[in-house]
Amino acid sequence: GQNIDQPTEMTATEGAIVQINCTYQTSGFNGLFWYQQHAGEAPTFLSYNVLDGLEEKGRFSSFLSRSKGYSYLLLKELQMKDSASYLCAVRDSNYQLIWGAGTKLIIKP
Amino acid sequence: IAGITQAPTSQILAAGRRMTLRCTQDMRHNAMYWYRQDLGLGLRLIHYSNTAGTTGKGEVPDGYSVSRANTDDFPLTLASAVPSQTSVYFCASSELAGDYNEQFFGPGTRLTVL
């Protein structure tokens, strides 16, 4: 079967750095996406990785290791508005997205 | 403003009733998708359409049907609603089905079946 694993919940302090991990087992791999979802809202795109390595976009970075079936999202200089759920999704051999259940990130002052 | 709209925003429905959730995008995207999101579970694909005139089944298609008569609209129909279909439904679109392109999501429809 296909499986995406992420921690259910994480807590971090404003101004700090947090790393959200995602491991996956899917039938094929055609890219990995990270989305942000604030409570009661739609998911919005954050990042995309298809090759191994780090992709940096402002305060957010995403890393991929295809051989390990592993990715992480790194959030720097945390702000209160970063409190949200972060969703990891892998595009499988059928080019459909398989989604993790999401990691709820709580930011404390 | 370009984007995806969904209607209704929320709905309470009696079991056994028929219901159509509407989705319209004005970005001229080829591919469209319907997901359901339940607490503790990831988004699950119900049906998708790679281009107007074609549709496909996702992970959880039973009890749902879709049509794609044109590029902009992708309605989702529950023929006879059951309580297990209580969920938040998101419509999404992307420019191309098999490319890198990100999926853009509508605001969602919160459906309760009693």
JSON list of C-alpha atoms in Angstrom, two decimals:
[
{"chain": "A", "resi": 1, "resn": "GLY", "atom": "CA", "xyz": [0.00, 0.00, 0.00]},
{"chain": "A", "resi": 2, "resn": "GLN", "atom": "CA", "xyz": [0.90, 3.64, -0.18]},
{"chain": "A", "resi": 3, "resn": "ASN", "atom": "CA", "xyz": [1.77, 5.52, 2.96]},
{"chain": "A", "resi": 4, "resn": "ILE", "atom": "CA", "xyz": [2.84, 9.02, 3.95]},
{"chain": "A", "resi": 5, "resn": "ASP", "atom": "CA", "xyz": [3.91, 9.55, 7.58]},
{"chain": "A", "resi": 6, "resn": "GLN", "atom": "CA", "xyz": [4.23, 12.88, 9.38]},
{"chain": "A", "resi": 7, "resn": "PRO", "atom": "CA", "xyz": [4.12, 13.79, 13.06]},
{"chain": "A", "resi": 8, "resn": "THR", "atom": "CA", "xyz": [0.61, 14.70, 14.18]},
{"chain": "A", "resi": 9, "resn": "GLU", "atom": "CA", "xyz": [1.55, 17.83, 16.10]},
{"chain": "A", "resi": 10, "resn": "MET", "atom": "CA", "xyz": [4.61, 19.94, 16.89]},
{"chain": "A", "resi": 11, "resn": "THR", "atom": "CA", "xyz": [5.16, 22.98, 19.11]},
{"chain": "A", "resi": 12, "resn": "ALA", "atom": "CA", "xyz": [7.79, 25.67, 18.59]},
{"chain": "A", "resi": 13, "resn": "THR", "atom": "CA", "xyz": [8.63, 29.12, 19.85]},
{"chain": "A", "resi": 14, "resn": "GLU", "atom": "CA", "xyz": [8.28, 32.36, 17.92]},
{"chain": "A", "resi": 15, "resn": "GLY", "atom": "CA", "xyz": [11.59, 33.29, 16.29]},
{"chain": "A", "resi": 16, "resn": "ALA", "atom": "CA", "xyz": [12.94, 29.74, 16.42]},
{"chain": "A", "resi": 17, "resn": "ILE", "atom": "CA", "xyz": [13.50, 27.09, 13.74]},
{"chain": "A", "resi": 18, "resn": "VAL", "atom": "CA", "xyz": [11.39, 23.95, 13.28]},
{"chain": "A", "resi": 19, "resn": "GLN", "atom": "CA", "xyz": [11.82, 20.91, 11.05]},
{"chain": "A", "resi": 20, "resn": "ILE", "atom": "CA", "xyz": [8.79, 18.87, 9.98]},
{"chain": "A", "resi": 21, "resn": "ASN", "atom": "CA", "xyz": [9.62, 15.40, 8.70]},
{"chain": "A", "resi": 22, "resn": "CYS", "atom": "CA", "xyz": [7.80, 13.31, 6.12]},
{"chain": "A", "resi": 23, "resn": "THR", "atom": "CA", "xyz": [8.52, 9.71, 5.15]},
{"chain": "A", "resi": 24, "resn": "TYR", "atom": "CA", "xyz": [6.81, 7.99, 2.27]},
{"chain": "A", "resi": 25, "resn": "GLN", "atom": "CA", "xyz": [6.25, 4.63, 0.63]},
{"chain": "A", "resi": 26, "resn": "THR", "atom": "CA", "xyz": [4.46, 4.97, -2.67]},
{"chain": "A", "resi": 27, "resn": "SER", "atom": "CA", "xyz": [4.06, 3.16, -5.97]},
{"chain": "A", "resi": 28, "resn": "GLY", "atom": "CA", "xyz": [6.42, 5.30, -7.97]},
{"chain": "A", "resi": 29, "resn": "PHE", "atom": "CA", "xyz": [7.65, 8.82, -7.34]},
{"chain": "A", "resi": 30, "resn": "ASN", "atom": "CA", "xyz": [7.09, 11.89, -9.46]},
{"chain": "A", "resi": 31, "resn": "GLY", "atom": "CA", "xyz": [7.73, 14.68, -7.01]},
{"chain": "A", "resi": 32, "resn": "LEU", "atom": "CA", "xyz": [6.94, 15.72, -3.46]},
{"chain": "A", "resi": 33, "resn": "PHE", "atom": "CA", "xyz": [4.89, 18.75, -2.44]},
{"chain": "A", "resi": 34, "resn": "TRP", "atom": "CA", "xyz": [4.47, 20.67, 0.79]},
{"chain": "A", "resi": 35, "resn": "TYR", "atom": "CA", "xyz": [1.30, 22.65, 1.42]},
{"chain": "A", "resi": 36, "resn": "GLN", "atom": "CA", "xyz": [0.24, 24.94, 4.27]},
{"chain": "A", "resi": 37, "resn": "GLN", "atom": "CA", "xyz": [-3.32, 24.86, 5.58]},
{"chain": "A", "resi": 38, "resn": "HIS", "atom": "CA", "xyz": [-4.65, 27.32, 8.14]},
{"chain": "A", "resi": 39, "resn": "ALA", "atom": "CA", "xyz": [-7.60, 26.12, 10.19]},
{"chain": "A", "resi": 40, "resn": "GLY", "atom": "CA", "xyz": [-10.83, 26.31, 8.23]},
{"chain": "A", "resi": 41, "resn": "GLU", "atom": "CA", "xyz": [-9.06, 27.28, 5.01]},
{"chain": "A", "resi": 42, "resn": "ALA", "atom": "CA", "xyz": [-7.87, 25.63, 1.82]},
{"chain": "A", "resi": 43, "resn": "PRO", "atom": "CA", "xyz": [-4.36, 24.21, 1.41]},
{"chain": "A", "resi": 44, "resn": "THR", "atom": "CA", "xyz": [-1.88, 26.52, -0.31]},
{"chain": "A", "resi": 45, "resn": "PHE", "atom": "CA", "xyz": [1.30, 25.47, -2.12]},
{"chain": "A", "resi": 46, "resn": "LEU", "atom": "CA", "xyz": [4.66, 25.95, -0.37]},
{"chain": "A", "resi": 47, "resn": "SER", "atom": "CA", "xyz": [7.30, 23.92, -2.17]},
{"chain": "A", "resi": 48, "resn": "TYR", "atom": "CA", "xyz": [8.09, 21.16, -4.64]},
{"chain": "A", "resi": 49, "resn": "ASN", "atom": "CA", "xyz": [11.03, 18.72, -4.77]},
{"chain": "A", "resi": 50, "resn": "VAL", "atom": "CA", "xyz": [11.68, 16.16, -7.48]},
{"chain": "A", "resi": 51, "resn": "LEU", "atom": "CA", "xyz": [15.48, 15.82, -7.23]},
{"chain": "A", "resi": 52, "resn": "ASP", "atom": "CA", "xyz": [17.53, 15.12, -4.12]},
{"chain": "A", "resi": 53, "resn": "GLY", "atom": "CA", "xyz": [18.66, 18.12, -2.18]},
{"chain": "A", "resi": 54, "resn": "LEU", "atom": "CA", "xyz": [17.50, 21.34, -0.63]},
{"chain": "A", "resi": 55, "resn": "GLU", "atom": "CA", "xyz": [15.14, 23.89, -2.16]},
{"chain": "A", "resi": 56, "resn": "GLU", "atom": "CA", "xyz": [15.12, 27.26, -0.41]},
{"chain": "A", "resi": 57, "resn": "LYS", "atom": "CA", "xyz": [12.36, 29.83, -0.65]},
{"chain": "A", "resi": 58, "resn": "GLY", "atom": "CA", "xyz": [12.64, 32.67, 1.82]},
{"chain": "A", "resi": 59, "resn": "ARG", "atom": "CA", "xyz": [12.07, 31.47, 5.37]},
{"chain": "A", "resi": 60, "resn": "PHE", "atom": "CA", "xyz": [10.97, 28.04, 4.14]},
{"chain": "A", "resi": 61, "resn": "SER", "atom": "CA", "xyz": [13.22, 25.27, 2.80]},
{"chain": "A", "resi": 62, "resn": "SER", "atom": "CA", "xyz": [12.40, 21.73, 1.74]},
{"chain": "A", "resi": 63, "resn": "PHE", "atom": "CA", "xyz": [14.75, 18.76, 1.49]},
{"chain": "A", "resi": 64, "resn": "LEU", "atom": "CA", "xyz": [14.35, 15.47, -0.36]},
{"chain": "A", "resi": 65, "resn": "SER", "atom": "CA", "xyz": [16.17, 12.13, -0.25]},
{"chain": "A", "resi": 66, "resn": "ARG", "atom": "CA", "xyz": [14.56, 9.75, -2.73]},
{"chain": "A", "resi": 67, "resn": "SER", "atom": "CA", "xyz": [16.72, 6.79, -1.68]},
{"chain": "A", "resi": 68, "resn": "LYS", "atom": "CA", "xyz": [15.50, 7.15, 1.91]},
{"chain": "A", "resi": 69, "resn": "GLY", "atom": "CA", "xyz": [11.90, 8.05, 1.04]},
{"chain": "A", "resi": 70, "resn": "TYR", "atom": "CA", "xyz": [12.30, 11.12, 3.21]},
{"chain": "A", "resi": 71, "resn": "SER", "atom": "CA", "xyz": [11.65, 14.83, 3.10]},
{"chain": "A", "resi": 72, "resn": "TYR", "atom": "CA", "xyz": [11.58, 17.65, 5.58]},
{"chain": "A", "resi": 73, "resn": "LEU", "atom": "CA", "xyz": [10.22, 21.17, 5.65]},
{"chain": "A", "resi": 74, "resn": "LEU", "atom": "CA", "xyz": [12.34, 23.69, 7.53]},
{"chain": "A", "resi": 75, "resn": "LEU", "atom": "CA", "xyz": [10.76, 26.88, 8.80]},
{"chain": "A", "resi": 76, "resn": "LYS", "atom": "CA", "xyz": [13.07, 29.62, 10.06]},
{"chain": "A", "resi": 77, "resn": "GLU", "atom": "CA", "xyz": [12.38, 32.77, 12.10]},
{"chain": "A", "resi": 78, "resn": "LEU", "atom": "CA", "xyz": [8.98, 31.45, 13.09]},
{"chain": "A", "resi": 79, "resn": "GLN", "atom": "CA", "xyz": [6.11, 33.90, 13.24]},
{"chain": "A", "resi": 80, "resn": "MET", "atom": "CA", "xyz": [2.74, 33.49, 14.91]},
{"chain": "A", "resi": 81, "resn": "LYS", "atom": "CA", "xyz": [1.10, 33.40, 11.48]},
{"chain": "A", "resi": 82, "resn": "ASP", "atom": "CA", "xyz": [3.01, 30.18, 10.75]},
{"chain": "A", "resi": 83, "resn": "SER", "atom": "CA", "xyz": [0.65, 28.35, 13.11]},
{"chain": "A", "resi": 84, "resn": "ALA", "atom": "CA", "xyz": [-1.07, 25.99, 10.67]},
{"chain": "A", "resi": 85, "resn": "SER", "atom": "CA", "xyz": [-1.08, 22.43, 9.43]},
{"chain": "A", "resi": 86, "resn": "TYR", "atom": "CA", "xyz": [1.64, 21.40, 7.00]},
{"chain": "A", "resi": 87, "resn": "LEU", "atom": "CA", "xyz": [0.74, 18.72, 4.48]},
{"chain": "A", "resi": 88, "resn": "CYS", "atom": "CA", "xyz": [3.21, 16.46, 2.69]},
{"chain": "A", "resi": 89, "resn": "ALA", "atom": "CA", "xyz": [2.06, 14.93, -0.61]},
{"chain": "A", "resi": 90, "resn": "VAL", "atom": "CA", "xyz": [3.80, 12.60, -3.06]},
{"chain": "A", "resi": 91, "resn": "ARG", "atom": "CA", "xyz": [2.87, 12.26, -6.72]},
{"chain": "A", "resi": 92, "resn": "ASP", "atom": "CA", "xyz": [2.80, 8.56, -7.53]},
{"chain": "A", "resi": 93, "resn": "SER", "atom": "CA", "xyz": [3.31, 6.59, -10.75]},
{"chain": "A", "resi": 94, "resn": "ASN", "atom": "CA", "xyz": [-0.23, 7.53, -11.88]},
{"chain": "A", "resi": 95, "resn": "TYR", "atom": "CA", "xyz": [0.59, 11.22, -11.35]},
{"chain": "A", "resi": 96, "resn": "GLN", "atom": "CA", "xyz": [-1.93, 11.43, -8.54]},
{"chain": "A", "resi": 97, "resn": "LEU", "atom": "CA", "xyz": [-1.10, 13.05, -5.20]},
{"chain": "A", "resi": 98, "resn": "ILE", "atom": "CA", "xyz": [-1.01, 10.85, -2.11]},
{"chain": "A", "resi": 99, "resn": "TRP", "atom": "CA", "xyz": [-1.39, 13.00, 1.00]},
{"chain": "A", "resi": 100, "resn": "GLY", "atom": "CA", "xyz": [-0.15, 12.68, 4.54]},
{"chain": "A", "resi": 101, "resn": "ALA", "atom": "CA", "xyz": [-2.55, 13.50, 7.38]},
{"chain": "A", "resi": 102, "resn": "GLY", "atom": "CA", "xyz": [-0.67, 16.73, 8.07]},
{"chain": "A", "resi": 103, "resn": "THR", "atom": "CA", "xyz": [1.37, 18.13, 10.95]},
{"chain": "A", "resi": 104, "resn": "LYS", "atom": "CA", "xyz": [-0.30, 20.73, 13.14]},
{"chain": "A", "resi": 105, "resn": "LEU", "atom": "CA", "xyz": [2.32, 23.33, 14.11]},
{"chain": "A", "resi": 106, "resn": "ILE", "atom": "CA", "xyz": [1.64, 25.40, 17.21]},
{"chain": "A", "resi": 107, "resn": "ILE", "atom": "CA", "xyz": [3.73, 28.53, 17.68]},
{"chain": "A", "resi": 108, "resn": "LYS", "atom": "CA", "xyz": [4.09, 29.91, 21.20]},
{"chain": "A", "resi": 109, "resn": "PRO", "atom": "CA", "xyz": [5.22, 33.46, 22.02]},
{"chain": "B", "resi": 1, "resn": "ILE", "atom": "CA", "xyz": [-9.82, 37.72, -9.32]},
{"chain": "B", "resi": 2, "resn": "ALA", "atom": "CA", "xyz": [-8.71, 34.42, -10.82]},
{"chain": "B", "resi": 3, "resn": "GLY", "atom": "CA", "xyz": [-9.25, 31.31, -8.77]},
{"chain": "B", "resi": 4, "resn": "ILE", "atom": "CA", "xyz": [-11.61, 28.51, -7.84]},
{"chain": "B", "resi": 5, "resn": "THR", "atom": "CA", "xyz": [-15.05, 28.95, -6.35]},
{"chain": "B", "resi": 6, "resn": "GLN", "atom": "CA", "xyz": [-17.14, 26.31, -4.65]},
{"chain": "B", "resi": 7, "resn": "ALA", "atom": "CA", "xyz": [-20.79, 26.30, -3.66]},
{"chain": "B", "resi": 8, "resn": "PRO", "atom": "CA", "xyz": [-22.36, 25.93, -1.25]},
{"chain": "B", "resi": 9, "resn": "THR", "atom": "CA", "xyz": [-19.99, 26.92, 1.57]},
{"chain": "B", "resi": 10, "resn": "SER", "atom": "CA", "xyz": [-21.74, 24.52, 3.90]},
{"chain": "B", "resi": 11, "resn": "GLN", "atom": "CA", "xyz": [-24.77, 22.27, 3.81]},
{"chain": "B", "resi": 12, "resn": "ILE", "atom": "CA", "xyz": [-26.73, 20.02, 6.14]},
{"chain": "B", "resi": 13, "resn": "LEU", "atom": "CA", "xyz": [-28.37, 17.21, 4.24]},
{"chain": "B", "resi": 14, "resn": "ALA", "atom": "CA", "xyz": [-30.76, 14.42, 5.16]},
{"chain": "B", "resi": 15, "resn": "ALA", "atom": "CA", "xyz": [-29.55, 10.91, 4.40]},
{"chain": "B", "resi": 16, "resn": "GLY", "atom": "CA", "xyz": [-30.87, 9.60, 1.12]},
{"chain": "B", "resi": 17, "resn": "ARG", "atom": "CA", "xyz": [-31.05, 13.02, -0.53]},
{"chain": "B", "resi": 18, "resn": "ARG", "atom": "CA", "xyz": [-29.24, 13.88, -3.75]},
{"chain": "B", "resi": 19, "resn": "MET", "atom": "CA", "xyz": [-26.72, 16.73, -3.62]},
{"chain": "B", "resi": 20, "resn": "THR", "atom": "CA", "xyz": [-24.47, 18.43, -6.16]},
{"chain": "B", "resi": 21, "resn": "LEU", "atom": "CA", "xyz": [-21.41, 20.37, -5.05]},
{"chain": "B", "resi": 22, "resn": "ARG", "atom": "CA", "xyz": [-20.38, 22.99, -7.57]},
{"chain": "B", "resi": 23, "resn": "CYS", "atom": "CA", "xyz": [-16.85, 23.95, -8.57]},
{"chain": "B", "resi": 24, "resn": "THR", "atom": "CA", "xyz": [-15.80, 26.58, -11.11]},
{"chain": "B", "resi": 25, "resn": "GLN", "atom": "CA", "xyz": [-12.32, 27.80, -12.04]},
{"chain": "B", "resi": 26, "resn": "ASP", "atom": "CA", "xyz": [-11.38, 30.70, -14.27]},
{"chain": "B", "resi": 27, "resn": "MET", "atom": "CA", "xyz": [-7.67, 29.91, -14.71]},
{"chain": "B", "resi": 28, "resn": "ARG", "atom": "CA", "xyz": [-8.24, 27.77, -17.83]},
{"chain": "B", "resi": 29, "resn": "HIS", "atom": "CA", "xyz": [-6.59, 24.83, -16.08]},
{"chain": "B", "resi": 30, "resn": "ASN", "atom": "CA", "xyz": [-6.82, 21.49, -17.82]},
{"chain": "B", "resi": 31, "resn": "ALA", "atom": "CA", "xyz": [-6.94, 19.24, -14.78]},
{"chain": "B", "resi": 32, "resn": "MET", "atom": "CA", "xyz": [-9.45, 19.33, -11.94]},
{"chain": "B", "resi": 33, "resn": "TYR", "atom": "CA", "xyz": [-9.86, 17.24, -8.80]},
{"chain": "B", "resi": 34, "resn": "TRP", "atom": "CA", "xyz": [-12.28, 16.53, -5.98]},
{"chain": "B", "resi": 35, "resn": "TYR", "atom": "CA", "xyz": [-10.92, 15.62, -2.52]},
{"chain": "B", "resi": 36, "resn": "ARG", "atom": "CA", "xyz": [-12.49, 14.95, 0.82]},
{"chain": "B", "resi": 37, "resn": "GLN", "atom": "CA", "xyz": [-10.72, 15.84, 4.06]},
{"chain": "B", "resi": 38, "resn": "ASP", "atom": "CA", "xyz": [-11.55, 14.08, 7.31]},
{"chain": "B", "resi": 39, "resn": "LEU", "atom": "CA", "xyz": [-10.02, 14.64, 10.73]},
{"chain": "B", "resi": 40, "resn": "GLY", "atom": "CA", "xyz": [-6.86, 12.58, 11.19]},
{"chain": "B", "resi": 41, "resn": "LEU", "atom": "CA", "xyz": [-6.72, 11.54, 7.56]},
{"chain": "B", "resi": 42, "resn": "GLY", "atom": "CA", "xyz": [-4.96, 13.04, 4.59]},
{"chain": "B", "resi": 43, "resn": "LEU", "atom": "CA", "xyz": [-6.82, 14.49, 1.66]},
{"chain": "B", "resi": 44, "resn": "ARG", "atom": "CA", "xyz": [-8.33, 11.64, -0.33]},
{"chain": "B", "resi": 45, "resn": "LEU", "atom": "CA", "xyz": [-8.98, 11.87, -4.04]},
{"chain": "B", "resi": 46, "resn": "ILE", "atom": "CA", "xyz": [-12.56, 11.12, -5.07]},
{"chain": "B", "resi": 47, "resn": "HIS", "atom": "CA", "xyz": [-12.54, 11.80, -8.80]},
{"chain": "B", "resi": 48, "resn": "TYR", "atom": "CA", "xyz": [-10.39, 13.72, -11.21]},
{"chain": "B", "resi": 49, "resn": "SER", "atom": "CA", "xyz": [-10.46, 15.04, -14.76]},
{"chain": "B", "resi": 50, "resn": "ASN", "atom": "CA", "xyz": [-7.30, 15.53, -16.81]},
{"chain": "B", "resi": 51, "resn": "THR", "atom": "CA", "xyz": [-9.11, 17.52, -19.49]},
{"chain": "B", "resi": 52, "resn": "ALA", "atom": "CA", "xyz": [-12.62, 18.54, -20.48]},
{"chain": "B", "resi": 53, "resn": "GLY", "atom": "CA", "xyz": [-14.68, 15.53, -21.54]},
{"chain": "B", "resi": 54, "resn": "THR", "atom": "CA", "xyz": [-12.71, 12.97, -19.51]},
{"chain": "B", "resi": 55, "resn": "THR", "atom": "CA", "xyz": [-12.98, 11.83, -15.89]},
{"chain": "B", "resi": 56, "resn": "GLY", "atom": "CA", "xyz": [-11.32, 9.20, -13.72]},
{"chain": "B", "resi": 57, "resn": "LYS", "atom": "CA", "xyz": [-11.81, 7.51, -10.38]},
{"chain": "B", "resi": 58, "resn": "GLY", "atom": "CA", "xyz": [-9.62, 8.31, -7.42]},
{"chain": "B", "resi": 59, "resn": "GLU", "atom": "CA", "xyz": [-9.05, 6.52, -4.14]},
{"chain": "B", "resi": 60, "resn": "VAL", "atom": "CA", "xyz": [-12.61, 6.82, -2.76]},
{"chain": "B", "resi": 61, "resn": "PRO", "atom": "CA", "xyz": [-15.09, 7.15, -5.67]},
{"chain": "B", "resi": 62, "resn": "ASP", "atom": "CA", "xyz": [-18.00, 5.05, -4.38]},
{"chain": "B", "resi": 63, "resn": "GLY", "atom": "CA", "xyz": [-21.21, 7.04, -3.89]},
{"chain": "B", "resi": 64, "resn": "TYR", "atom": "CA", "xyz": [-19.94, 9.97, -5.96]},
{"chain": "B", "resi": 65, "resn": "SER", "atom": "CA", "xyz": [-20.10, 10.94, -9.63]},
{"chain": "B", "resi": 66, "resn": "VAL", "atom": "CA", "xyz": [-18.63, 13.79, -11.65]},
{"chain": "B", "resi": 67, "resn": "SER", "atom": "CA", "xyz": [-18.89, 15.32, -15.09]},
{"chain": "B", "resi": 68, "resn": "ARG", "atom": "CA", "xyz": [-16.63, 17.67, -17.05]},
{"chain": "B", "resi": 69, "resn": "ALA", "atom": "CA", "xyz": [-18.67, 19.21, -19.84]},
{"chain": "B", "resi": 70, "resn": "ASN", "atom": "CA", "xyz": [-16.32, 22.19, -20.22]},
{"chain": "B", "resi": 71, "resn": "THR", "atom": "CA", "xyz": [-12.97, 23.45, -18.94]},
{"chain": "B", "resi": 72, "resn": "ASP", "atom": "CA", "xyz": [-14.30, 25.62, -16.14]},
{"chain": "B", "resi": 73, "resn": "ASP", "atom": "CA", "xyz": [-16.85, 23.47, -14.29]},
{"chain": "B", "resi": 74, "resn": "PHE", "atom": "CA", "xyz": [-16.47, 20.20, -12.40]},
{"chain": "B", "resi": 75, "resn": "PRO", "atom": "CA", "xyz": [-19.56, 19.35, -10.32]},
{"chain": "B", "resi": 76, "resn": "LEU", "atom": "CA", "xyz": [-19.57, 16.50, -7.79]},
{"chain": "B", "resi": 77, "resn": "THR", "atom": "CA", "xyz": [-22.84, 14.64, -7.20]},
{"chain": "B", "resi": 78, "resn": "LEU", "atom": "CA", "xyz": [-23.83, 12.48, -4.26]},
{"chain": "B", "resi": 79, "resn": "ALA", "atom": "CA", "xyz": [-26.68, 10.36, -5.63]},
{"chain": "B", "resi": 80, "resn": "SER", "atom": "CA", "xyz": [-28.02, 9.25, -2.24]},
{"chain": "B", "resi": 81, "resn": "ALA", "atom": "CA", "xyz": [-26.13, 10.78, 0.67]},
{"chain": "B", "resi": 82, "resn": "VAL", "atom": "CA", "xyz": [-25.06, 8.68, 3.67]},
{"chain": "B", "resi": 83, "resn": "PRO", "atom": "CA", "xyz": [-23.69, 9.86, 7.05]},
{"chain": "B", "resi": 84, "resn": "SER", "atom": "CA", "xyz": [-20.17, 8.59, 6.19]},
{"chain": "B", "resi": 85, "resn": "GLN", "atom": "CA", "xyz": [-20.06, 11.24, 3.47]},
{"chain": "B", "resi": 86, "resn": "THR", "atom": "CA", "xyz": [-19.98, 13.92, 6.15]},
{"chain": "B", "resi": 87, "resn": "SER", "atom": "CA", "xyz": [-16.72, 15.72, 5.38]},
{"chain": "B", "resi": 88, "resn": "VAL", "atom": "CA", "xyz": [-15.08, 18.84, 4.02]},
{"chain": "B", "resi": 89, "resn": "TYR", "atom": "CA", "xyz": [-14.88, 18.69, 0.23]},
{"chain": "B", "resi": 90, "resn": "PHE", "atom": "CA", "xyz": [-12.19, 20.54, -1.69]},
{"chain": "B", "resi": 91, "resn": "CYS", "atom": "CA", "xyz": [-12.08, 21.12, -5.41]},
{"chain": "B", "resi": 92, "resn": "ALA", "atom": "CA", "xyz": [-8.66, 21.76, -6.95]},
{"chain": "B", "resi": 93, "resn": "SER", "atom": "CA", "xyz": [-7.19, 22.45, -10.36]},
{"chain": "B", "resi": 94, "resn": "SER", "atom": "CA", "xyz": [-3.79, 22.41, -12.05]},
{"chain": "B", "resi": 95, "resn": "GLU", "atom": "CA", "xyz": [-2.56, 23.60, -15.39]},
{"chain": "B", "resi": 96, "resn": "LEU", "atom": "CA", "xyz": [-1.42, 20.18, -16.56]},
{"chain": "B", "resi": 97, "resn": "ALA", "atom": "CA", "xyz": [-2.20, 16.78, -15.10]},
{"chain": "B", "resi": 98, "resn": "GLY", "atom": "CA", "xyz": [1.24, 15.17, -15.32]},
{"chain": "B", "resi": 99, "resn": "ASP", "atom": "CA", "xyz": [3.59, 18.08, -14.95]},
{"chain": "B", "resi": 100, "resn": "TYR", "atom": "CA", "xyz": [5.15, 19.69, -11.91]},
{"chain": "B", "resi": 101, "resn": "ASN", "atom": "CA", "xyz": [2.35, 22.24, -11.67]},
{"chain": "B", "resi": 102, "resn": "GLU", "atom": "CA", "xyz": [0.93, 22.82, -8.24]},
{"chain": "B", "resi": 103, "resn": "GLN", "atom": "CA", "xyz": [-2.71, 22.26, -7.46]},
{"chain": "B", "resi": 104, "resn": "PHE", "atom": "CA", "xyz": [-4.81, 25.29, -6.53]},
{"chain": "B", "resi": 105, "resn": "PHE", "atom": "CA", "xyz": [-7.63, 24.67, -4.08]},
{"chain": "B", "resi": 106, "resn": "GLY", "atom": "CA", "xyz": [-11.08, 26.14, -3.70]},
{"chain": "B", "resi": 107, "resn": "PRO", "atom": "CA", "xyz": [-12.33, 27.29, -0.27]},
{"chain": "B", "resi": 108, "resn": "GLY", "atom": "CA", "xyz": [-14.12, 24.00, 0.43]},
{"chain": "B", "resi": 109, "resn": "THR", "atom": "CA", "xyz": [-17.66, 22.85, 1.16]},
{"chain": "B", "resi": 110, "resn": "ARG", "atom": "CA", "xyz": [-18.49, 21.57, 4.62]},
{"chain": "B", "resi": 111, "resn": "LEU", "atom": "CA", "xyz": [-21.13, 18.86, 4.24]},
{"chain": "B", "resi": 112, "resn": "THR", "atom": "CA", "xyz": [-23.03, 17.22, 7.10]},
{"chain": "B", "resi": 113, "resn": "VAL", "atom": "CA", "xyz": [-25.27, 14.24, 6.35]},
{"chain": "B", "resi": 114, "resn": "LEU", "atom": "CA", "xyz": [-27.74, 13.36, 9.08]}
]
